[in-house]
Short mmCIF file of C-alpha atoms in Angstrom, two decimals:
data_model
loop_
_atom_site.label_atom_id
_atom_site.label_comp_id
_atom_site.label_asym_id
_atom_site.label_seq_id
_atom_site.Cartn_x
_atom_site.Cartn_y
_atom_site.Cartn_z
CA GLY A 1 0.00 0.00 0.00
CA ALA A 2 0.96 3.61 -0.53
CA GLU A 3 2.22 5.77 2.31
CA ASN A 4 1.72 9.52 2.05
CA MET A 5 3.96 10.74 4.85
CA CYS A 6 3.21 14.41 4.15
CA TRP A 7 -0.46 13.85 4.84
CA LYS A 8 -0.09 11.01 7.31
CA PHE A 9 1.04 13.26 10.12
CA LYS A 10 -1.59 15.92 9.43
CA GLU A 11 -4.71 13.80 9.63
CA VAL A 12 -5.79 10.21 10.08
CA ASN A 13 -6.79 8.28 6.95
CA SER A 14 -5.73 11.15 4.74
CA ILE A 15 -5.18 9.23 1.52
CA HIS A 16 -8.27 10.18 -0.45
CA ASP A 17 -9.60 7.83 -3.13
CA TRP A 18 -8.22 9.91 -6.02
CA ARG A 19 -4.78 10.14 -4.37
CA LYS A 20 -4.72 6.42 -3.58
CA LYS A 21 -5.46 5.68 -7.25
CA VAL A 22 -2.45 7.80 -8.29
CA TYR A 23 -0.18 6.06 -5.77
CA GLU A 24 -1.32 2.62 -6.85
CA SER A 25 -0.72 3.54 -10.49
CA LEU A 26 2.78 4.79 -9.69
CA ASP A 27 3.45 1.41 -8.10
CA LYS A 28 2.75 -0.18 -11.50
CA PRO A 29 4.89 1.73 -14.02
CA ALA A 30 4.32 1.41 -17.74
CA GLU A 31 6.44 -1.21 -19.46
CA HIS A 32 8.66 1.39 -21.20
CA VAL A 33 9.37 3.06 -17.83
CA ARG A 34 10.20 -0.30 -16.26
CA LYS A 35 12.51 -1.12 -19.20
CA TYR A 36 14.26 2.25 -18.86
CA ALA A 37 14.85 1.63 -15.15
CA LEU A 38 16.16 -1.89 -15.75
CA ASP A 39 18.47 -0.63 -18.53
CA MET A 40 19.79 2.08 -16.19
CA ILE A 41 20.48 -0.51 -13.49
CA LYS A 42 22.29 -2.70 -16.02
CA HIS A 43 24.30 0.27 -17.34
CA GLN A 44 25.30 1.39 -13.82
CA GLY A 45 26.20 -2.12 -12.69
CA GLY A 46 23.54 -2.19 -9.99
CA ASN A 47 25.86 -0.96 -7.24
CA PHE A 48 24.35 2.45 -6.60
CA LEU A 49 22.01 4.43 -4.40
CA ILE A 50 19.21 6.48 -5.94
CA ALA A 51 18.28 9.69 -4.13
CA GLN A 52 15.31 11.82 -5.14
CA TRP A 53 15.60 15.43 -4.00
CA ARG A 54 12.45 17.50 -4.12
CA SER A 55 13.56 21.00 -3.27
CA MET A 56 10.16 22.69 -3.36
CA THR A 57 8.98 23.26 0.19
CA ASN A 58 6.00 25.37 1.23
CA PRO A 59 8.22 28.25 2.44
CA LEU A 60 10.13 28.21 -0.87
CA MET A 61 6.88 28.11 -2.85
CA TYR A 62 5.44 31.04 -0.88
CA THR A 63 8.68 32.97 -1.42
CA LEU A 64 8.68 32.37 -5.17
CA GLN A 65 5.00 33.27 -5.45
CA GLY A 66 5.33 36.31 -3.18
CA VAL A 67 2.41 35.21 -0.97
CA SER A 68 2.00 34.44 2.75
CA PRO A 69 4.88 36.70 3.88
CA GLN A 70 4.93 35.20 7.39
CA GLN A 71 5.65 31.75 5.94
CA GLN A 72 8.28 32.72 3.36
CA LEU A 73 11.97 31.93 3.66
CA PRO A 74 13.80 34.64 5.59
CA LEU A 75 15.72 36.96 3.25
CA GLU A 76 19.13 35.77 4.49
CA GLU A 77 18.17 32.11 4.03
CA GLN A 78 17.04 32.79 0.46
CA LYS A 79 20.68 33.46 -0.46
CA HIS A 80 21.84 29.93 0.40
CA HIS A 81 18.72 27.78 0.72
CA HIS A 82 19.48 25.34 -2.11
CA GLN A 83 23.17 25.11 -1.24
CA ASP A 84 22.24 24.16 2.33
CA CYS A 85 19.77 21.56 1.08
CA ALA A 86 22.35 20.13 -1.34
CA LYS A 87 24.82 19.73 1.53
CA GLN A 88 22.19 17.83 3.53
CA VAL A 89 21.42 15.53 0.58
CA PHE A 90 25.16 14.89 0.11
CA SER A 91 25.65 14.19 3.81
CA ALA A 92 22.70 11.79 3.95
CA ALA A 93 23.85 9.94 0.82
CA GLU A 94 27.38 9.69 2.21
CA HIS A 95 25.97 8.23 5.44
CA VAL A 96 24.03 5.56 3.50
CA LEU A 97 27.06 4.71 1.36
CA GLN A 98 29.18 4.22 4.48
CA LYS A 99 26.66 1.74 5.89
CA THR A 100 26.19 -0.28 2.69
CA ASN A 101 28.25 -1.81 -0.06
CA LEU A 102 26.99 0.77 -2.53
CA SER A 103 29.62 2.85 -4.27
CA ARG A 104 27.79 5.55 -6.22
CA VAL A 105 24.80 7.86 -5.97
CA ILE A 106 22.41 8.89 -8.71
CA VAL A 107 20.40 11.97 -7.78
CA PHE A 108 17.09 12.91 -9.36
CA SER A 109 16.01 16.44 -8.57
CA ASP A 110 13.63 19.22 -9.51
CA ILE A 111 16.59 21.63 -9.46
CA HIS A 112 17.65 22.80 -12.89
CA ILE A 113 19.94 25.36 -14.45
CA GLY A 114 18.76 28.77 -13.36
CA CYS A 115 17.80 27.80 -9.81
#
């Protein structure tokens, strides 16, 4: 079953029917997506950690949209927010690598040139 940790801690039984359908569908990727993933594993040799970094938080979203001033990132933090997050992702990945026999990390992220 799907676990929606963002909602789980906000309310009990928070996975609505439409959201559960999406989660269940994501658990059954299309054949071409499955093939792509298997080809990537084969190409990388299978000895790697995959980390998915979603950088968009509510404070960042409010800051970018210019709404909810009380919930935006403080001005000083805006200058180094993504760099700080990247350091935390690196540190966490390094910790996992030290505890496993994995040797490399592949990072998927919503960060792109211009951020």
